[in-house]
PDB file of C-alpha atoms in Angstrom:
ATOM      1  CA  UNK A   1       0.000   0.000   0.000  1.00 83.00           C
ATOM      2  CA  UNK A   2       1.061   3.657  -0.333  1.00 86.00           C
ATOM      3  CA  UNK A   3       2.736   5.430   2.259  1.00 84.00           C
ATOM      4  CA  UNK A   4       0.255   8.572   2.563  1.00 85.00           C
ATOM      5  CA  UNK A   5      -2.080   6.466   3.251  1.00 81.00           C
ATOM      6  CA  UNK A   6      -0.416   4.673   6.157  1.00 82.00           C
ATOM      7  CA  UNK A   7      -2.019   7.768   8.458  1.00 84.00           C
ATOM      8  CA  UNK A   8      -5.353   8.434   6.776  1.00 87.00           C
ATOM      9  CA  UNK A   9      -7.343   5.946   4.975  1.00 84.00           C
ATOM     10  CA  UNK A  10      -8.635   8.127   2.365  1.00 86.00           C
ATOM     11  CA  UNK A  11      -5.664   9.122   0.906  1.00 87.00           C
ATOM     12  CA  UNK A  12      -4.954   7.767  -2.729  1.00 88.00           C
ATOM     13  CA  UNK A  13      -8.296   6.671  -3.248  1.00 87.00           C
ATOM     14  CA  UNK A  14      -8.307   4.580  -0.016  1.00 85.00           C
ATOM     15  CA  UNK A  15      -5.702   2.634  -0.563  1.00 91.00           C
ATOM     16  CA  UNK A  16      -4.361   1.608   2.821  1.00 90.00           C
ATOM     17  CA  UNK A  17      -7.815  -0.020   2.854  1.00 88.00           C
ATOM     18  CA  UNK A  18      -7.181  -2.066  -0.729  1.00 92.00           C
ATOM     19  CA  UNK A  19      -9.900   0.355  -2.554  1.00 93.00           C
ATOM     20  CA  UNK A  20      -8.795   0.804  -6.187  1.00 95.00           C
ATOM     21  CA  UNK A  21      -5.711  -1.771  -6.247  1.00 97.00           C
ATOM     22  CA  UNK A  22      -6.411  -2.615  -9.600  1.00 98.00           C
ATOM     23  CA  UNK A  23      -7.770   0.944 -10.970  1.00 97.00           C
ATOM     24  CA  UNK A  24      -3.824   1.713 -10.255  1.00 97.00           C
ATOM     25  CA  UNK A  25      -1.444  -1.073  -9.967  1.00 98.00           C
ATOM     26  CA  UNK A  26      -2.501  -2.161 -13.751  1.00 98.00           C
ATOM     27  CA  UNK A  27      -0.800   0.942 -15.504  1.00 98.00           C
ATOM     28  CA  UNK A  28       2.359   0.340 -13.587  1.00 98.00           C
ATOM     29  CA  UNK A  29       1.963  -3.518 -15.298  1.00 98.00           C
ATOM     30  CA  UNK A  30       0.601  -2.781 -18.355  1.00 98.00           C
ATOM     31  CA  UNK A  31       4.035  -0.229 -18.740  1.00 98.00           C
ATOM     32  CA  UNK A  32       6.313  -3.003 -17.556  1.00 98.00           C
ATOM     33  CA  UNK A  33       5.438  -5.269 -20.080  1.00 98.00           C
ATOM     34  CA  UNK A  34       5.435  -2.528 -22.523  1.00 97.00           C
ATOM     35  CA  UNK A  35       8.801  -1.611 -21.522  1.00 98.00           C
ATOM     36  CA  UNK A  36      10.125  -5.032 -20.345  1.00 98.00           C
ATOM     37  CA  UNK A  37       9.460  -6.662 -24.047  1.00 96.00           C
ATOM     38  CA  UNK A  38      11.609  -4.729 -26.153  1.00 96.00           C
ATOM     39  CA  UNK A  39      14.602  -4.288 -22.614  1.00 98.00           C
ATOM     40  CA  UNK A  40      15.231  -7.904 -20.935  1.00 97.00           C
ATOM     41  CA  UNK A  41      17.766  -6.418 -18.896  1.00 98.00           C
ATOM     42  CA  UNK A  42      15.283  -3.977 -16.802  1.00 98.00           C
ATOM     43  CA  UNK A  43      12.697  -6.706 -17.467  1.00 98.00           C
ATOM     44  CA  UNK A  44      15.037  -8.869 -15.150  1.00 97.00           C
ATOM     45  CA  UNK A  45      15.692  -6.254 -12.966  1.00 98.00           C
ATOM     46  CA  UNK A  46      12.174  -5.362 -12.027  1.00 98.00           C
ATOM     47  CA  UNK A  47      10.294  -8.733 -12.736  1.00 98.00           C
ATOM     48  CA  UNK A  48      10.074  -9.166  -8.826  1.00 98.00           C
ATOM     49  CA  UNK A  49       8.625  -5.890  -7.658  1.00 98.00           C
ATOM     50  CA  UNK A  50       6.345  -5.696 -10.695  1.00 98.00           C
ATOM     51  CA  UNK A  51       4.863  -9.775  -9.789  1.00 98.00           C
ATOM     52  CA  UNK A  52       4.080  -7.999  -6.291  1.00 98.00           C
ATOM     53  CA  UNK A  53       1.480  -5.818  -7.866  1.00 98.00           C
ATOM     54  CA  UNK A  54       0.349  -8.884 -10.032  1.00 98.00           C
ATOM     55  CA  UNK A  55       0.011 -10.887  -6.187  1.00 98.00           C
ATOM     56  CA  UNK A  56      -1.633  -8.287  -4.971  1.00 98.00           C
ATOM     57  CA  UNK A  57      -4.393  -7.624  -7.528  1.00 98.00           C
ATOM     58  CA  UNK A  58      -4.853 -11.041  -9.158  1.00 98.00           C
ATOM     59  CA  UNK A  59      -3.274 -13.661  -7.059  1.00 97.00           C
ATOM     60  CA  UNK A  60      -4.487 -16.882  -8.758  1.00 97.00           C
ATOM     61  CA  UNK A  61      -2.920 -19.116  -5.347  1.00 97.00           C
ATOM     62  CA  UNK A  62      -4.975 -19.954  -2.313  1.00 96.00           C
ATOM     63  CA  UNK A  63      -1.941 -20.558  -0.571  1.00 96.00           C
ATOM     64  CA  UNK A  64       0.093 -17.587  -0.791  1.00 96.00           C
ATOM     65  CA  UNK A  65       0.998 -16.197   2.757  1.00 96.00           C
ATOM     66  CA  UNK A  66       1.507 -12.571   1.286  1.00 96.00           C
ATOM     67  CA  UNK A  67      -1.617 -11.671  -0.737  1.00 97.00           C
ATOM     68  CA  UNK A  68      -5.490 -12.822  -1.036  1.00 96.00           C
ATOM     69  CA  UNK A  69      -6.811 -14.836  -3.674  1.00 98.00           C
ATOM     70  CA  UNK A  70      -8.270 -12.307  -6.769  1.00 98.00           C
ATOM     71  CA  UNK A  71      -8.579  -9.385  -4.556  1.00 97.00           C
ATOM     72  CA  UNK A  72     -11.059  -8.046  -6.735  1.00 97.00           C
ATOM     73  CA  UNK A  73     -12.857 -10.449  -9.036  1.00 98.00           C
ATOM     74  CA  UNK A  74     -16.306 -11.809  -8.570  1.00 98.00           C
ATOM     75  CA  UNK A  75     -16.329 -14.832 -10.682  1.00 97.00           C
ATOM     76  CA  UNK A  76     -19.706 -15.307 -10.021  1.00 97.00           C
ATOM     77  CA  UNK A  77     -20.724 -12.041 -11.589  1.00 97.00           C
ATOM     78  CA  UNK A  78     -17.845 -12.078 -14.128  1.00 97.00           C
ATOM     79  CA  UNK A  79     -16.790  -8.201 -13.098  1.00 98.00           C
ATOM     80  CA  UNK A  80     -14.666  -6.966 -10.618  1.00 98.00           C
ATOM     81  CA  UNK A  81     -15.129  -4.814  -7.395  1.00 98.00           C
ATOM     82  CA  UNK A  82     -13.216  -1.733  -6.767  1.00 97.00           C
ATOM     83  CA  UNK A  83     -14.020  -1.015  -2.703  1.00 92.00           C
ATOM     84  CA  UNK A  84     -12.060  -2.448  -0.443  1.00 91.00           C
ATOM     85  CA  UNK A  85     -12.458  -2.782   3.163  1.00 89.00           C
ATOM     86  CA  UNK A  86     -14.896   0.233   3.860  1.00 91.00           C
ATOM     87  CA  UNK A  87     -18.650  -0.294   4.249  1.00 90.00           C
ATOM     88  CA  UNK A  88     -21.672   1.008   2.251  1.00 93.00           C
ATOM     89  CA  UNK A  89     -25.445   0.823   2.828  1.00 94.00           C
ATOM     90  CA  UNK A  90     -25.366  -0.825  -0.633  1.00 96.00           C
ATOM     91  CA  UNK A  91     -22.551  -3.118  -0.698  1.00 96.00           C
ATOM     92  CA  UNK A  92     -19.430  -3.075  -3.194  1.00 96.00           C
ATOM     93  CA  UNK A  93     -18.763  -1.234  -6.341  1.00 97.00           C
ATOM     94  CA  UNK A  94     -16.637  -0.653  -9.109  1.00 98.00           C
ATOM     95  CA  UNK A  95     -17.047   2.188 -11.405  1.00 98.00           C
ATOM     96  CA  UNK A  96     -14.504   2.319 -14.334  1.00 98.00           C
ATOM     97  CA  UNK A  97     -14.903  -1.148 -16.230  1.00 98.00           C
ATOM     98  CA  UNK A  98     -12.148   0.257 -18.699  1.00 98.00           C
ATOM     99  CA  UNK A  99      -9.533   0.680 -15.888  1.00 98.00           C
ATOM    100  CA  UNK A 100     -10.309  -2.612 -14.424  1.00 98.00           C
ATOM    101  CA  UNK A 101      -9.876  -4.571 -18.290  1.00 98.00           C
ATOM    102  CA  UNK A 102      -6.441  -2.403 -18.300  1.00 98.00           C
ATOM    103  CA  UNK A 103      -5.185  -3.998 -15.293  1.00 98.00           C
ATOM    104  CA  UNK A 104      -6.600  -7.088 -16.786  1.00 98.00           C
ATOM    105  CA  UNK A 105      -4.761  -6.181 -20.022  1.00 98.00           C
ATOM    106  CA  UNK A 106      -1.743  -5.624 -18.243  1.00 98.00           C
ATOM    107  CA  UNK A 107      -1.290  -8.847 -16.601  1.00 98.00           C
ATOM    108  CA  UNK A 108      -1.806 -10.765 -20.334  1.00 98.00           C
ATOM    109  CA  UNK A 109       0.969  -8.794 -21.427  1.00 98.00           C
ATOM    110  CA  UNK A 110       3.275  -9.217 -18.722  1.00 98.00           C
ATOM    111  CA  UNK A 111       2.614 -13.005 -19.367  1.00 98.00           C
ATOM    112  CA  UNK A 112       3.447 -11.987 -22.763  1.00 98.00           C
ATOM    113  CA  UNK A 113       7.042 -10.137 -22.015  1.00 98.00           C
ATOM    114  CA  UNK A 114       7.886 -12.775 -19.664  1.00 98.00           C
ATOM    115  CA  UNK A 115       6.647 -15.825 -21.856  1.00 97.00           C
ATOM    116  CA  UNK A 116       4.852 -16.916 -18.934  1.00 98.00           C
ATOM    117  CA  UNK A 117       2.044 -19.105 -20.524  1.00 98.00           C
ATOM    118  CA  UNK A 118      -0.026 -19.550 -17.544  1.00 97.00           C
ATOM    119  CA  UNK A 119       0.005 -15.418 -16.608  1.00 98.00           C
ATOM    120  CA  UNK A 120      -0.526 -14.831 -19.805  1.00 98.00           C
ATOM    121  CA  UNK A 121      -3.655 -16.962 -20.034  1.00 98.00           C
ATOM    122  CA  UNK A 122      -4.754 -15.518 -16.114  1.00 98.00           C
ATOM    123  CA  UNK A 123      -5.043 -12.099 -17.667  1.00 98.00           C
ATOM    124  CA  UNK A 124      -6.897 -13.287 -20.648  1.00 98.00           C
ATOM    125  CA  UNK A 125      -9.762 -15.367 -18.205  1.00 98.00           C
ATOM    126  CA  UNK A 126      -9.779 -11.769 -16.423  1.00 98.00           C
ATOM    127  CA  UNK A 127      -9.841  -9.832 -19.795  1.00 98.00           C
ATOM    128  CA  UNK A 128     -12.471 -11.842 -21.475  1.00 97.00           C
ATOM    129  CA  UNK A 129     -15.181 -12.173 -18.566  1.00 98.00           C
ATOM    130  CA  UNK A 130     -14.521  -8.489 -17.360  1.00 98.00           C
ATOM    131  CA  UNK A 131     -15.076  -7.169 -20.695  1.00 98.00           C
ATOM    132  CA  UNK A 132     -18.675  -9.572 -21.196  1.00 98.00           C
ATOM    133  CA  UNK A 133     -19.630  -7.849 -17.760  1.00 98.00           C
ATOM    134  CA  UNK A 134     -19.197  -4.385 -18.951  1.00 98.00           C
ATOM    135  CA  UNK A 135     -21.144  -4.810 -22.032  1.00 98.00           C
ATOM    136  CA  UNK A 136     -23.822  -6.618 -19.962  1.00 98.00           C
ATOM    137  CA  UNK A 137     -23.928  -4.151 -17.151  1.00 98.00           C
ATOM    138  CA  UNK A 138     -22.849  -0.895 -17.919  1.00 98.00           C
ATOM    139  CA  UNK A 139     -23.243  -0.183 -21.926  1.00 98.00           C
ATOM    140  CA  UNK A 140     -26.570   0.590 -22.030  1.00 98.00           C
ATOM    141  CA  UNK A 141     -27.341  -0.049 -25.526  1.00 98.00           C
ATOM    142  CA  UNK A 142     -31.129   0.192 -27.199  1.00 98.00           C
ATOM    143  CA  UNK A 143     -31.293  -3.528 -26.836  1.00 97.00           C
ATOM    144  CA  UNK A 144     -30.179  -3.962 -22.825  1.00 97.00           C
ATOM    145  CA  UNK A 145     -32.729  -5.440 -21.236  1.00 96.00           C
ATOM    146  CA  UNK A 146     -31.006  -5.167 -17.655  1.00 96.00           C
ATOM    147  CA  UNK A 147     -32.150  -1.816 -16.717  1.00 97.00           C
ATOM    148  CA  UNK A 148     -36.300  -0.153 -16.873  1.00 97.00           C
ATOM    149  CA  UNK A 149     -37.154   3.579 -18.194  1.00 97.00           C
ATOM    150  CA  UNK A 150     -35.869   5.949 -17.218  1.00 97.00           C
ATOM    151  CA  UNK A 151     -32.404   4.809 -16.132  1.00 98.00           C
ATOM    152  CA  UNK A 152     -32.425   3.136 -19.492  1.00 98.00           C
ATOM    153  CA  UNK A 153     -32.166   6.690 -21.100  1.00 98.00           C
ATOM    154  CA  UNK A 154     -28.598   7.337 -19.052  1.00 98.00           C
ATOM    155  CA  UNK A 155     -27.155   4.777 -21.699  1.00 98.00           C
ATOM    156  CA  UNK A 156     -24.255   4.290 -19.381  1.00 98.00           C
ATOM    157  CA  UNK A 157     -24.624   2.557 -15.875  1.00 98.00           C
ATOM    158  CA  UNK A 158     -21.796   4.484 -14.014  1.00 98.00           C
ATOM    159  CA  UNK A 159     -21.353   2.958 -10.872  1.00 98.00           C
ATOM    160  CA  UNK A 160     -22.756  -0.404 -10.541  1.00 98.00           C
ATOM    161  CA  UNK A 161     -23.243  -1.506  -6.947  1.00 98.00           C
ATOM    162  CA  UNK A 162     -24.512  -4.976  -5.019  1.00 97.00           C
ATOM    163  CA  UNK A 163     -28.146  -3.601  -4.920  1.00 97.00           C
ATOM    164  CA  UNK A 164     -28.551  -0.447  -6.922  1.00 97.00           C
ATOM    165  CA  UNK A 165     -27.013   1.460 -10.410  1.00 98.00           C
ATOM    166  CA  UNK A 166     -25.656   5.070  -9.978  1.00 97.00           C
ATOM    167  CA  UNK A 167     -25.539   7.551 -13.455  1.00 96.00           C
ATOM    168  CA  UNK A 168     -22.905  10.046 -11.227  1.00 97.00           C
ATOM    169  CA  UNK A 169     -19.347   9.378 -10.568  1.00 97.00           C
ATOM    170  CA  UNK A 170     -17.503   9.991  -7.155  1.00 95.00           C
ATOM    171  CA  UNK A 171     -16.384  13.398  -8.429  1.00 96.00           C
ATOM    172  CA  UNK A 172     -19.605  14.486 -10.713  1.00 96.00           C
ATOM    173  CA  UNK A 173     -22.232  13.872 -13.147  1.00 97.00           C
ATOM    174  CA  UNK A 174     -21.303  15.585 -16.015  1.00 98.00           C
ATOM    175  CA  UNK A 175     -22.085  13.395 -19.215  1.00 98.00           C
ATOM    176  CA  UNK A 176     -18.093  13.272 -19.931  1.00 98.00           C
ATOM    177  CA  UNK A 177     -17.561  12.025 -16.772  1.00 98.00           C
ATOM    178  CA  UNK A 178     -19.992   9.322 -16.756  1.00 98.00           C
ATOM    179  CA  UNK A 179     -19.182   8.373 -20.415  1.00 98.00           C
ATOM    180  CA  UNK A 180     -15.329   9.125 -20.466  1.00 98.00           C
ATOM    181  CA  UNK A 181     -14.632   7.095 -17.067  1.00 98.00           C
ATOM    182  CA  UNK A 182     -15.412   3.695 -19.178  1.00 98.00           C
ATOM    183  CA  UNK A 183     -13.476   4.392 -21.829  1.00 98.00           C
ATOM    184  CA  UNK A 184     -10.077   5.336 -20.397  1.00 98.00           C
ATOM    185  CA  UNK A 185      -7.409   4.730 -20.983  1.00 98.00           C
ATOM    186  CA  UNK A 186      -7.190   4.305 -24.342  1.00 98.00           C
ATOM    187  CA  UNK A 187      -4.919   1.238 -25.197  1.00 97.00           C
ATOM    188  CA  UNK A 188      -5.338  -1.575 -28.402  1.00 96.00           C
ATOM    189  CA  UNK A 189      -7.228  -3.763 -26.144  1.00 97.00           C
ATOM    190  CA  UNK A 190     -10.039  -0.825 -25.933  1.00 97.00           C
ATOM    191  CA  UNK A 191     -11.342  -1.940 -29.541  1.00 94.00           C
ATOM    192  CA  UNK A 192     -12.647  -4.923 -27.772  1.00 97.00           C
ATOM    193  CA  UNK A 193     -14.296  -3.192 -24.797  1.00 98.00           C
ATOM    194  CA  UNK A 194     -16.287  -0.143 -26.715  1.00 98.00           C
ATOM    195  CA  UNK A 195     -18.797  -1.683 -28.826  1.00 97.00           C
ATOM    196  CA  UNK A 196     -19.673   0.759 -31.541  1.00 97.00           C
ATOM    197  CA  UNK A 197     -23.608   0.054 -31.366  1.00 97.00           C
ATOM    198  CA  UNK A 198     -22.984   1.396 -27.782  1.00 98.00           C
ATOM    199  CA  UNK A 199     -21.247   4.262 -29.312  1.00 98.00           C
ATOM    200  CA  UNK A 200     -23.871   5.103 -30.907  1.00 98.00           C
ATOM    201  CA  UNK A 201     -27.094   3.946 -29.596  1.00 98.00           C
ATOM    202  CA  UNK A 202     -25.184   6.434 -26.494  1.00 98.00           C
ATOM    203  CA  UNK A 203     -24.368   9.077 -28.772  1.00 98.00           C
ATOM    204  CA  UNK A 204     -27.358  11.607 -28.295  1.00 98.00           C
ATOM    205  CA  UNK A 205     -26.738  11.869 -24.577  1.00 98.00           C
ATOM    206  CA  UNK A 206     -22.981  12.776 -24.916  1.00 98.00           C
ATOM    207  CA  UNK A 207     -22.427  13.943 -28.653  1.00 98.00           C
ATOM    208  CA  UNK A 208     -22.818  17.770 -26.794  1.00 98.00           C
ATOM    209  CA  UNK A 209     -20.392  17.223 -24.222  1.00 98.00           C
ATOM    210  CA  UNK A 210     -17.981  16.089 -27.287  1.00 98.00           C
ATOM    211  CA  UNK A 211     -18.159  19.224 -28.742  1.00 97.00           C
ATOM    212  CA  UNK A 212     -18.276  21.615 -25.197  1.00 97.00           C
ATOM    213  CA  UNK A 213     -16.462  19.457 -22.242  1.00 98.00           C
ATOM    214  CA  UNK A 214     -12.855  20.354 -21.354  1.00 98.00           C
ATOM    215  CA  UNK A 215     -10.704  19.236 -23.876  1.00 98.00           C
ATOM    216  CA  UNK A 216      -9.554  16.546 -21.806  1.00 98.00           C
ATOM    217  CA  UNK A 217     -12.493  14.805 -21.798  1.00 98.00           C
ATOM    218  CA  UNK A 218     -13.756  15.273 -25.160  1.00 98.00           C
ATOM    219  CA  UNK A 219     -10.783  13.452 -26.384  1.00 98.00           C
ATOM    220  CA  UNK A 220     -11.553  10.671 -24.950  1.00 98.00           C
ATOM    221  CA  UNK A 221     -15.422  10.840 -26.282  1.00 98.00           C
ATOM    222  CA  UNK A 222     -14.362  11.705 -30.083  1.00 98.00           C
ATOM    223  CA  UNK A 223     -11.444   8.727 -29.765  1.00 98.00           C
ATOM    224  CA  UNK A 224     -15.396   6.924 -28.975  1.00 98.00           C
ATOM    225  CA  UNK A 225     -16.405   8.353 -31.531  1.00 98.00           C
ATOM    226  CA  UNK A 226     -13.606   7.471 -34.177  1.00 97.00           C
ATOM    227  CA  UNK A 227     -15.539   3.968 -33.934  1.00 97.00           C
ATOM    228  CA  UNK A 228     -18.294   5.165 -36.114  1.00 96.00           C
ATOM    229  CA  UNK A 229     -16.950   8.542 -37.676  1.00 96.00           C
ATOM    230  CA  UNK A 230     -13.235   8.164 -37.881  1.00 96.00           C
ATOM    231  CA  UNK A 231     -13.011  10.721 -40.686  1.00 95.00           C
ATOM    232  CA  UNK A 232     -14.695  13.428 -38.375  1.00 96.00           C
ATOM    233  CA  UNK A 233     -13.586  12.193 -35.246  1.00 97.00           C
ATOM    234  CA  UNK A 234     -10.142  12.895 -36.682  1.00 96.00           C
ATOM    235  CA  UNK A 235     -10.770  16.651 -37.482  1.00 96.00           C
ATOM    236  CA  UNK A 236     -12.303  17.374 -34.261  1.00 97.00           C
ATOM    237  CA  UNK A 237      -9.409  15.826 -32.415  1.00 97.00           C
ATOM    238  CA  UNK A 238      -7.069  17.666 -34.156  1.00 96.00           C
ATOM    239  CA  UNK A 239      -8.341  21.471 -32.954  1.00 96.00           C
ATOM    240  CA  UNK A 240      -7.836  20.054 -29.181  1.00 98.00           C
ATOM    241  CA  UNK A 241      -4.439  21.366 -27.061  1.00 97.00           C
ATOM    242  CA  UNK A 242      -4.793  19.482 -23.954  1.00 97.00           C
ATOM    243  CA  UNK A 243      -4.870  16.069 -23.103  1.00 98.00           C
ATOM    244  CA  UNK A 244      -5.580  13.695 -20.075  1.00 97.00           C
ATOM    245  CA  UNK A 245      -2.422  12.615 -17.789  1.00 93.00           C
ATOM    246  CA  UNK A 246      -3.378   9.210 -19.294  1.00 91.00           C
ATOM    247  CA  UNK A 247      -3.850  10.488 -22.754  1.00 97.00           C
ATOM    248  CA  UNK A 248      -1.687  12.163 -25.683  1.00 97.00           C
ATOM    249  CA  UNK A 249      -1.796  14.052 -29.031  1.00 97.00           C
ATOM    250  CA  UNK A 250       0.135  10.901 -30.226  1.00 97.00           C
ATOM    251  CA  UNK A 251      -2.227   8.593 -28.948  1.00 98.00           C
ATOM    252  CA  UNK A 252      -5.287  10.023 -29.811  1.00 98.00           C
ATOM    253  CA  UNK A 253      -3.868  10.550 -33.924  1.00 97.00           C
ATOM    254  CA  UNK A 254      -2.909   7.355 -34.021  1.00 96.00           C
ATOM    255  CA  UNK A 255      -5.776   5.515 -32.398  1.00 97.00           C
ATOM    256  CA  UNK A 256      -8.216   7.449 -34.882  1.00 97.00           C
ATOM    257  CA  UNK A 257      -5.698   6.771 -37.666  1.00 95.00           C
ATOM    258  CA  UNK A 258      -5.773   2.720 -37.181  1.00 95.00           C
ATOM    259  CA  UNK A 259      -9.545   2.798 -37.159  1.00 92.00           C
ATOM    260  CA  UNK A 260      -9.584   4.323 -40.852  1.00 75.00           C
ATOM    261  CA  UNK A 261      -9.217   2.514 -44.181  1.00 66.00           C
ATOM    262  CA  UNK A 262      -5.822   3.449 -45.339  1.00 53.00           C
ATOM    263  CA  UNK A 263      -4.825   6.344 -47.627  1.00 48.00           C
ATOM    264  CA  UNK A 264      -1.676   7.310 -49.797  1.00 44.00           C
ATOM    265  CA  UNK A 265       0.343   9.493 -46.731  1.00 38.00           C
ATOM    266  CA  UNK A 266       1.048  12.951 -46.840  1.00 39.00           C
ATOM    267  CA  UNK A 267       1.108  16.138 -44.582  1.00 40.00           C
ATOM    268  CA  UNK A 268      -2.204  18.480 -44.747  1.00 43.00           C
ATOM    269  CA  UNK A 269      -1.291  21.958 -44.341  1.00 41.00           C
ATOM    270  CA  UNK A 270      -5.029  23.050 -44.489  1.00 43.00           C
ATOM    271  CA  UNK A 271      -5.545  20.820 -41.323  1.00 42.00           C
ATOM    272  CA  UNK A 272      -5.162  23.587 -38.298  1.00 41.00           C
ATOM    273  CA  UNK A 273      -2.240  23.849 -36.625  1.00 44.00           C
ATOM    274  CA  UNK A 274      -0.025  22.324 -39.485  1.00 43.00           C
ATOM    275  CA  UNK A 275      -2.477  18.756 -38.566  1.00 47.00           C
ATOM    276  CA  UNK A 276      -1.134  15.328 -40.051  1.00 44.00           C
ATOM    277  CA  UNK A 277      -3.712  13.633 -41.869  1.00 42.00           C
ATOM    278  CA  UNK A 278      -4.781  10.228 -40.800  1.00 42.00           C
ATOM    279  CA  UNK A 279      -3.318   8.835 -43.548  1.00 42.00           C
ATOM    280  CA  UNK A 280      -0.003  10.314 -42.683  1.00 39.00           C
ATOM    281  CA  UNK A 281      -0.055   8.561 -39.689  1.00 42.00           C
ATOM    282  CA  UNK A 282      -1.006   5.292 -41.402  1.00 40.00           C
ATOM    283  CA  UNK A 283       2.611   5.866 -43.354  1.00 36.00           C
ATOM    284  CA  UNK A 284       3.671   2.380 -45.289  1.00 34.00           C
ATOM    285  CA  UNK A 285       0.257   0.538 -44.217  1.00 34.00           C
ATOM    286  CA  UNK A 286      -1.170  -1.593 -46.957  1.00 32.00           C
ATOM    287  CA  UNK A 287      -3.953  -2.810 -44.832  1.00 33.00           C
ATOM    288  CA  UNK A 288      -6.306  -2.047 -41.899  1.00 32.00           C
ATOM    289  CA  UNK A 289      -4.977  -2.623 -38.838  1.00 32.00           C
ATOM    290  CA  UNK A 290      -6.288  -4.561 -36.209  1.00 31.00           C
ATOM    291  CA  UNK A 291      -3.959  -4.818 -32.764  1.00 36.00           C
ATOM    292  CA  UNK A 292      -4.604  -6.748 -30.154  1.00 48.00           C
ATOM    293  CA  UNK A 293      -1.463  -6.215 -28.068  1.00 57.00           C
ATOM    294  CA  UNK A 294       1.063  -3.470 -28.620  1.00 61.00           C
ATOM    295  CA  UNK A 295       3.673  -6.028 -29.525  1.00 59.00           C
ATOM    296  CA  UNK A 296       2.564  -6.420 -32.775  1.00 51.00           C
ATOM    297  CA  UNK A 297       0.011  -5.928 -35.229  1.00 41.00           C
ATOM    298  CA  UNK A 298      -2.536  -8.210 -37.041  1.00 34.00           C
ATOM    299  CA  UNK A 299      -3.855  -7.580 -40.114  1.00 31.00           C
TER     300      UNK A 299
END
């Protein structure tokens, strides 16, 4: 656990009290494998401390004296659960699917970097029945039949707890917030979480926020909406400045880009600010590209 939170529980989202273990630990993971594939030496060098974070969120052995077994996961309900040991009047929670299939993610490609079959297939049972859950229970497309008028409307269930389903996040109900908190970050194995009929059976309650939201936020709603509109999405994106701490202008091109058919590259200096094109980005591509790990691509 962090040390500010040694002397008061609620610092760093709780976790001296194991809340959000898995919101956190999985970018430190998913950048170790990231890192460790391509540099064996630091890969060495760090395997241990990084395998404590993989204990501590997804401990597959009932017999380790360190860590509990899957922390988080509720195999019975196929998601995971982000509280830890404080109490609510309506039992556990978890709010962003998409941070809980990155730490998910992450684990599958530390397996990956390491060549560790059986970690490798751990984070895939994780991935696969995390991802099923969110689709079930919080994309609210026109089809879901989990949830009655008038929640139905929200499109997006944004906290889902043991006996209820809350719209708001913890820190506000603004449409980008409620939308934008399942969809970051943005990584290869998002293409599998954001179903475009959710896109846009959702997209009348959050298409205004897109265009009026800080431009943090909107990013991460047009990268959405690059699913369905990647040509547009791509012109929007490129008027924005500012991006998330978990987000970049390099990111955000290049997702957009590898949703697009692709085009003969070149630089458009009509697009503002001296904008590539998406084809630009798609440089020496013959062929869509589908990724399902940032080790390679799959065409």
């Amino acid at each position: 656990v962090s040390t500010n939170s040694w002397s008061n529980k609620h610092a760093d989202f709780g976790n001296a009290w194991y809340n959000d273990h898995y919101f956190h630990y999985g970018y430190f993971i998913f950048s170790a494998a990231v890192v460790g594939r391509k540099d064996l030496a630091w890969l060495q060098k760090w395997k241990e401390p990084v395998l404590h974070l993989v204990r501590d969120i997804a401990n597959p052995s009932a017999t380790d004296s360190q860590y509990t077994q899957f922390r988080h996961k509720d195999w019975f309900c196929g998601h995971s659960w982000a509280s830890g040991l404080f109490q609510f009047f309506s039992g556990r929670n978890q709010e962003s699917t998409s941070e809980a299939v990155n730490a998910w993610y992450g684990i599958y490609l530390f397996g990956l970097a390491l060549q560790d079959d059986r970690m490798r297939d751990l984070g895939r049972l994780l991935l696969a029945t995390e991802i099923r859950s969110s689709w079930r229970y919080w994309q609210i497309d026109d089809a879901n039949d989990i949830y009655p008028s008038p929640f139905h409307e929200n499109k997006v269930a944004t906290i889902v707890w043991s006996t209820k389903a809350d719209r708001s996040t913890w820190f506000g109900s603004n449409v980008e917030y409620t939308f934008g908190i399942q969809m970051l970050p943005f990584t290869p194995m998002s293409e599998e979480l954001l179903r475009p009929v959710w896109i846009k059976d959702s997209m009348h309650v959050w298409w205004e926020a897109a265009q009026s939201a800080a431009e943090q936020w909107r990013a991460f709603l047009l990268m959405s909406y690059a699913l369905i509109e990647p040509e547009d999405a791509w012109n929007r994106v490129n008027v924005l400045k500012l991006y998330d701490n978990g987000n970049t202008r390099a990111n955000t091109l290049y997702w957009i880009a590898t949703r697009m058919p692709p085009l003969d590259s070149h630089v458009d200096e009509t697009m503002p600010d001296g904008g590539v094109t998406p084809a630009a980005v798609q440089q020496g591509s013959n062929t869509g590209t589908y990724m399902s790990s940032p080790f390679s691509s799959v065409p």
